[in-house]
Coordinates of C-alpha atoms and ligand atoms in Angstrom, one line a residue:
M22 CA 0.0 0.0 0.0
P23 CA 1.6 3.3 -1.0
V24 CA 1.7 5.9 1.9
P25 CA 2.1 9.5 1.1
L26 CA 4.2 11.8 3.2
L27 CA 1.2 14.1 3.5
D28 CA -2.4 13.6 2.4
L29 CA -4.1 17.0 2.1
K30 CA -7.0 15.5 0.2
A31 CA -7.8 13.3 3.2
Q32 CA -7.9 16.3 5.4
H33 CA -9.9 18.4 3.0
A34 CA -12.5 15.6 2.8
T35 CA -13.2 16.0 6.6
I36 CA -13.8 19.8 6.5
K37 CA -14.9 20.4 2.9
D38 CA -18.4 21.8 3.8
D39 CA -17.0 24.3 6.3
V40 CA -14.2 25.4 4.0
V41 CA -16.4 25.8 0.9
R42 CA -19.0 27.8 2.9
A43 CA -16.3 30.1 4.2
L44 CA -14.8 30.6 0.8
M45 CA -18.2 31.3 -0.8
Q46 CA -18.9 33.9 1.9
V47 CA -15.8 35.8 0.7
V48 CA -16.8 35.4 -2.9
D49 CA -20.3 36.7 -2.2
D50 CA -18.9 39.6 -0.2
Q51 CA -16.4 40.4 -3.0
L52 CA -13.9 41.7 -0.4
F53 CA -10.7 39.9 -1.2
I54 CA -8.0 41.9 0.5
L55 CA -7.7 42.0 4.3
G56 CA -11.2 42.6 5.7
K57 CA -13.2 40.7 8.2
P58 CA -11.8 37.1 7.8
V59 CA -8.2 38.4 8.2
Q60 CA -9.1 40.5 11.3
A61 CA -10.9 37.5 12.8
L62 CA -8.0 35.2 12.1
E63 CA -5.5 37.7 13.6
A64 CA -7.6 37.9 16.7
A65 CA -7.8 34.1 16.9
V66 CA -4.1 33.6 16.4
A67 CA -3.3 36.3 19.0
K68 CA -5.5 34.4 21.4
L69 CA -3.9 31.1 20.6
S70 CA -0.4 32.5 20.9
H71 CA -1.1 34.4 24.1
T72 CA 0.1 37.6 22.3
K73 CA -1.4 41.1 22.2
H74 CA -1.1 41.5 18.5
A75 CA -1.2 39.4 15.4
I76 CA -0.6 40.7 11.9
G77 CA -1.4 38.6 8.8
C78 CA 0.9 38.8 5.8
A79 CA 1.5 37.0 2.6
S80 CA 3.8 34.1 3.8
G81 CA 6.0 32.9 6.5
T82 CA 8.9 34.3 4.5
D83 CA 7.4 37.7 4.5
A84 CA 6.6 37.4 8.2
L85 CA 10.3 37.0 8.8
L86 CA 11.2 39.9 6.5
I87 CA 8.8 42.4 8.0
A88 CA 9.9 41.3 11.5
I89 CA 13.5 42.0 10.6
K90 CA 12.6 45.4 9.0
A91 CA 10.4 46.3 12.0
L92 CA 13.5 46.0 14.2
D93 CA 15.3 48.5 11.8
I94 CA 17.8 45.8 10.8
G95 CA 19.6 46.4 7.5
K96 CA 23.0 47.1 5.9
G97 CA 26.0 46.6 8.1
D98 CA 24.0 44.6 10.7
E99 CA 24.4 41.0 11.6
V100 CA 21.7 38.5 12.6
V101 CA 22.6 35.2 14.3
T102 CA 20.6 32.1 13.2
T103 CA 20.8 28.4 12.6
P104 CA 22.1 26.8 9.4
F105 CA 19.8 23.8 9.9
T106 CA 16.5 25.3 8.8
F107 CA 14.4 26.1 5.8
F108 CA 16.1 28.6 3.5
A109 CA 13.8 31.5 4.3
T110 CA 15.2 32.0 7.8
A111 CA 18.5 33.2 6.5
G112 CA 17.3 34.3 3.0
T113 CA 15.2 37.0 4.6
I114 CA 18.2 38.3 6.7
H115 CA 20.1 38.7 3.4
N116 CA 17.1 40.3 1.6
A117 CA 16.8 42.8 4.4
G118 CA 20.3 43.9 3.6
A119 CA 21.9 42.4 6.7
T120 CA 24.4 39.6 7.1
P121 CA 23.3 36.1 8.4
V122 CA 25.8 34.8 11.0
F123 CA 25.4 31.1 11.6
A124 CA 25.7 29.2 14.9
D125 CA 25.4 25.4 15.3
I126 CA 22.5 23.4 16.6
E127 CA 21.9 21.1 19.6
P128 CA 22.1 17.5 18.2
D129 CA 19.1 16.2 20.1
T130 CA 16.4 18.9 19.4
F131 CA 18.0 20.4 16.2
N132 CA 17.4 23.8 17.7
L133 CA 19.9 26.7 17.7
S134 CA 22.5 26.1 20.5
V135 CA 22.2 28.9 23.1
A136 CA 26.0 28.8 23.8
A137 CA 26.8 28.8 20.1
A138 CA 24.4 31.7 19.4
K139 CA 25.9 33.7 22.2
A140 CA 29.5 33.0 21.0
A141 CA 28.5 34.3 17.5
V142 CA 27.3 37.7 18.8
T143 CA 29.4 40.7 17.9
K144 CA 29.0 44.5 18.2
K145 CA 27.1 44.3 14.9
T146 CA 24.5 41.7 16.0
K147 CA 21.0 43.2 16.0
A148 CA 18.9 40.1 16.6
V149 CA 18.9 36.4 17.0
I150 CA 16.5 34.2 15.0
P151 CA 16.0 30.7 16.6
V152 CA 13.7 28.3 14.7
D153 CA 11.2 26.1 16.4
L154 CA 12.2 23.2 14.2
F155 CA 9.8 20.4 13.3
G156 CA 7.2 21.5 15.9
Q157 CA 9.0 22.1 19.1
I158 CA 9.8 25.5 20.6
A159 CA 13.5 26.5 20.9
P160 CA 14.6 27.6 24.4
I161 CA 13.5 31.2 23.9
E162 CA 13.9 32.1 27.6
E163 CA 17.5 30.8 27.6
Y164 CA 18.5 32.9 24.6
M165 CA 17.0 35.9 26.4
A166 CA 18.8 35.1 29.6
A167 CA 22.1 34.5 27.8
M168 CA 21.9 37.6 25.7
P169 CA 20.0 40.2 27.7
G170 CA 18.3 42.9 25.7
M171 CA 19.0 41.1 22.4
P172 CA 15.8 41.1 20.2
I173 CA 14.7 37.6 19.5
I174 CA 12.7 36.7 16.3
E175 CA 11.2 33.3 16.9
D176 CA 10.7 31.6 13.6
A177 CA 7.7 29.5 14.5
A178 CA 6.7 28.7 10.9
Q179 CA 6.5 25.0 11.8
S180 CA 5.2 25.3 15.3
I181 CA 1.9 27.2 15.7
G182 CA 0.2 26.0 18.9
A183 CA 3.3 24.3 20.3
K184 CA 3.8 24.7 24.1
R185 CA 6.7 25.2 26.4
R186 CA 6.8 25.3 30.2
I187 CA 8.8 28.3 31.4
K188 CA 9.1 28.8 35.2
G189 CA 6.1 26.7 35.8
Q190 CA 3.9 28.6 33.2
T191 CA 2.7 27.2 29.9
T192 CA 3.8 29.4 27.1
M193 CA 2.9 29.2 23.4
A194 CA 5.0 29.4 20.3
G195 CA 5.5 33.1 19.5
Q196 CA 4.6 34.3 23.0
C197 CA 7.9 35.1 24.6
A198 CA 10.1 36.4 21.8
T199 CA 10.3 40.0 20.7
I200 CA 8.4 38.9 17.5
G201 CA 7.1 35.5 16.5
T202 CA 6.4 34.4 12.9
F203 CA 4.1 31.7 11.5
S204 CA 3.7 30.2 8.1
F205 CA 0.4 28.9 6.7
F206 CA 2.1 27.0 3.9
P207 CA -0.2 24.0 3.1
S208 CA 2.1 21.4 4.7
K209 CA 2.1 23.2 8.1
N210 CA -0.2 21.9 10.9
L211 CA -2.4 24.9 10.1
G212 CA -2.0 25.2 6.4
G213 CA -3.9 27.4 4.0
Y214 CA -5.0 26.6 0.4
G215 CA -2.0 28.6 -0.8
D216 CA 0.5 30.9 0.8
G217 CA 0.0 32.9 4.0
G218 CA 1.8 34.0 7.2
M219 CA 1.5 35.9 10.4
V220 CA 3.6 37.9 12.8
V221 CA 2.8 38.1 16.6
T222 CA 4.2 40.4 19.2
Q223 CA 3.4 41.8 22.7
D224 CA 4.8 45.2 21.8
D225 CA 2.4 47.9 20.7
K226 CA 5.0 50.0 18.8
L227 CA 6.3 47.0 16.9
A228 CA 2.7 46.0 16.1
D229 CA 2.0 49.5 14.6
R230 CA 5.2 49.2 12.5
L231 CA 4.4 45.7 11.4
F232 CA 0.9 46.6 10.3
K233 CA 2.4 49.5 8.3
L234 CA 5.2 47.5 6.7
R235 CA 2.8 44.9 5.3
T236 CA 0.9 47.6 3.4
H237 CA 3.6 49.7 1.7
G238 CA 4.5 51.5 4.9
A239 CA 1.2 53.4 4.8
T240 CA -0.8 54.5 7.9
T241 CA -3.7 55.7 5.8
T242 CA -4.3 54.9 2.2
Y243 CA -1.8 56.8 -0.1
Y244 CA 0.1 58.3 2.9
H245 CA 3.4 56.5 3.4
D246 CA 5.6 56.9 6.5
E247 CA 8.2 54.6 5.1
V248 CA 8.7 52.2 2.2
G249 CA 7.1 48.9 3.1
F250 CA 5.9 45.8 1.2
N251 CA 2.8 44.5 -0.5
S252 CA 2.4 41.6 1.9
R253 CA -1.3 41.2 2.8
L254 CA -3.0 38.0 3.9
D255 CA -5.6 37.1 1.3
A256 CA -9.2 37.0 2.6
L257 CA -9.8 33.7 0.9
Q258 CA -6.8 32.2 2.8
A259 CA -7.9 33.7 6.1
A260 CA -11.4 32.2 5.6
V261 CA -9.9 28.7 5.0
L262 CA -7.6 29.1 8.0
L263 CA -10.5 30.2 10.2
A264 CA -12.5 27.1 9.2
K265 CA -9.4 24.9 10.0
L266 CA -8.3 26.5 13.2
P267 CA -10.8 24.8 15.6
H268 CA -9.3 21.4 14.4
L269 CA -5.7 22.3 15.1
P270 CA -5.5 20.9 18.6
V271 CA -7.0 17.6 17.6
W272 CA -4.8 17.4 14.5
S273 CA -1.6 18.1 16.5
Q274 CA -2.7 15.6 19.1
A275 CA -3.2 12.9 16.4
R276 CA 0.4 13.7 15.2
R277 CA 1.7 13.2 18.7
A278 CA -0.1 9.9 18.9
H279 CA 1.4 8.7 15.6
A280 CA 4.9 9.9 16.9
A281 CA 4.4 7.8 20.1
I282 CA 3.6 4.7 18.0
Y283 CA 6.7 5.2 15.9
D284 CA 8.9 5.9 19.0
Q285 CA 7.7 2.6 20.4
A286 CA 8.0 0.6 17.2
F287 CA 11.6 1.8 16.6
A288 CA 12.8 1.5 20.2
D289 CA 14.5 -1.9 19.7
V290 CA 16.3 -0.8 16.5
P291 CA 19.7 0.5 17.6
E292 CA 20.4 2.2 14.3
I293 CA 17.4 4.5 14.6
R294 CA 17.5 7.6 16.8
T295 CA 13.9 8.7 17.4
P296 CA 13.2 12.4 17.9
V297 CA 14.0 14.0 21.2
V298 CA 11.4 16.3 22.7
A299 CA 12.8 18.6 25.4
K300 CA 11.1 17.9 28.7
E301 CA 9.7 21.4 28.9
N302 CA 8.0 21.1 25.5
E303 CA 4.8 19.9 23.9
T304 CA 5.6 19.5 20.3
I305 CA 3.1 19.7 17.5
V306 CA 5.1 17.2 15.4
N307 CA 5.1 19.1 12.1
Q308 CA 7.7 16.5 11.1
Y309 CA 8.5 13.2 12.6
T310 CA 12.3 13.1 11.9
I311 CA 14.5 10.2 12.8
R312 CA 18.3 9.9 12.5
V313 CA 19.8 6.9 10.8
P314 CA 23.0 5.6 9.2
R315 CA 22.7 4.9 5.4
R316 CA 20.0 7.5 5.2
D317 CA 20.1 7.9 1.4
E318 CA 19.7 4.1 1.0
L319 CA 16.8 4.1 3.4
Q320 CA 15.2 6.9 1.5
A321 CA 15.6 5.1 -1.8
A322 CA 14.2 1.8 -0.3
L323 CA 11.1 3.7 1.1
K324 CA 10.5 5.4 -2.2
A325 CA 10.7 2.1 -4.1
K326 CA 7.9 0.8 -1.8
G327 CA 5.8 3.9 -2.4
I328 CA 6.3 5.3 1.1
G329 CA 6.6 9.0 1.2
C330 CA 9.5 10.5 3.1
A331 CA 11.7 13.6 2.8
V332 CA 15.0 15.0 4.0
Y333 CA 14.6 18.3 5.8
Y334 CA 17.3 19.5 5.1
P335 CA 20.0 18.0 2.9
L336 CA 22.4 20.9 2.8
P337 CA 22.9 23.3 5.7
L338 CA 22.6 26.9 4.8
H339 CA 26.2 27.8 5.5
L340 CA 27.2 25.5 2.6
Q341 CA 24.7 26.8 0.1
K342 CA 26.2 28.4 -3.0
C343 CA 24.3 31.7 -2.5
F344 CA 26.0 32.1 0.9
A345 CA 29.5 31.3 -0.3
Y346 CA 30.3 35.1 0.2
L347 CA 30.0 34.5 4.0
G348 CA 33.2 32.4 3.8
C349 CA 31.9 29.5 5.9
K350 CA 33.8 26.2 5.5
P351 CA 32.7 22.5 5.5
G352 CA 33.1 21.2 9.1
Q353 CA 32.4 24.6 10.6
F354 CA 29.0 23.6 12.0
P355 CA 29.5 19.8 12.6
E356 CA 26.2 19.2 14.3
S357 CA 24.2 20.8 11.5
E358 CA 26.3 18.9 8.9
R359 CA 25.8 15.6 10.7
A360 CA 22.1 16.2 11.0
A361 CA 21.8 16.9 7.3
K362 CA 23.4 13.5 6.5
E363 CA 21.3 11.5 8.9
V364 CA 17.8 12.9 9.1
I365 CA 14.7 11.5 7.4
S366 CA 11.1 12.5 8.0
L367 CA 8.3 9.9 7.9
P368 CA 4.5 10.4 7.3
V369 CA 2.9 11.7 10.4
Y370 CA -0.1 13.7 9.1
P371 CA -3.3 13.4 11.3
E372 CA -5.3 11.3 8.9
L373 CA -2.6 8.6 8.6
T374 CA -4.3 5.3 9.4
R375 CA -2.9 2.6 11.6
A376 CA -2.6 0.2 8.6
Q377 CA -0.6 2.9 6.7
Q378 CA 1.6 3.6 9.7
D379 CA 2.2 -0.2 10.2
E380 CA 3.3 -0.2 6.5
V381 CA 5.9 2.5 7.2
I382 CA 7.1 0.9 10.3
A383 CA 7.5 -2.5 8.6
A384 CA 9.5 -0.9 5.8
V385 CA 11.8 1.0 8.0
R386 CA 12.4 -1.9 10.4
G387 CA 12.8 -4.3 7.4
F388 CA 15.5 -2.0 6.0
F389 CA 17.5 -2.5 9.2
G390 CA 16.9 -6.3 9.1
R391 CA 14.2 -6.4 11.8
Ligands
PLP173 C1 11.4 27.3 9.4 C2 10.7 28.0 8.3 N1 10.8 29.3 8.2 C3 10.2 30.0 7.2 C4 9.4 29.4 6.3 C5 8.8 30.1 5.2 O1 7.4 30.1 5.2 P1 6.6 30.2 3.8 O2 6.8 29.0 3.0 O3 5.2 30.4 4.3 O4 7.1 31.5 3.2 C6 9.2 28.0 6.4 C7 8.3 27.3 5.5 O5 8.5 26.2 5.0 C8 9.9 27.3 7.5 O6 9.7 25.9 7.6

């Protein structure tokens, strides 16, 4: 039985009526840019994230870009981030005119190492961008304690609704950083039917700035305080996301349940390192990512059996051609480079059936002769 890495059709089938109704309402209203659904989604995401403000924008990439711009970061400035992430995390630093400065990850959670990030800070550093990779929040409070006063942009593109216990309190992805950013790319736990993103913050001044930056820097139509972007969240996307949002906790719980089944099924296979979730964290398992030897062979074997899998990410960002100008060398960030060679993500979407999951388990175990 083929098993896809992600089955968006299966999810759509469970919510089709609600989504189509929401879409038709926008079509009937003929108000496609910002408007009521966007405001309602912003309010709902602010509530979910325990933040004062949420600002919809065109993508998770734009969310990062306007966050960087809102902090007045540009030419001559440095921003510290992880090389083991999706390209946009560092691409937006470059596109804002600043210089990405990489620091290595922790091998267990794949998140930016606090000590490495601190060591990478110079007089030019204007912010740190940790990434809540694969669904678990990076230790935001530890970066803040290690680098007092340093703005933190939490790239929570993969982690909306993830939780972390900090000093006995449950905190949400995006809540504690200076600015948090989300992506609604279709493969995310809360995915739109196209691109979309959002920025969250507790800071009133930053929120004003972010609202302006997403609409060409304008406070009122045709009056521009600064040069911003055209980065509005589409009303049709907001309508879809509002219809999906009530399901997010159940979907993320289903992913955690699948992850627990995999963890158990692979426990006696010494070659497989199952994901480590920090004890403070409740992950939303955007990806279930194991570490294995002979990763490329395993990927080929799974593909041959029709089992979806993917490598996030095969080449760390410091070794990408476009960042050669930064002068990084192979071996400079050994944990990121090792992770890039060993990781493989398996199907973990909420609608995955037990029979499908058993198929994946059998194929992976079989590869290692179990
Ligand atoms: C960690 C991370 N940052 C940023 C982004 C960019 O989001 P988008 O694809 O919505 O632009 C993604 C999306 O894959 C991501 O995974």
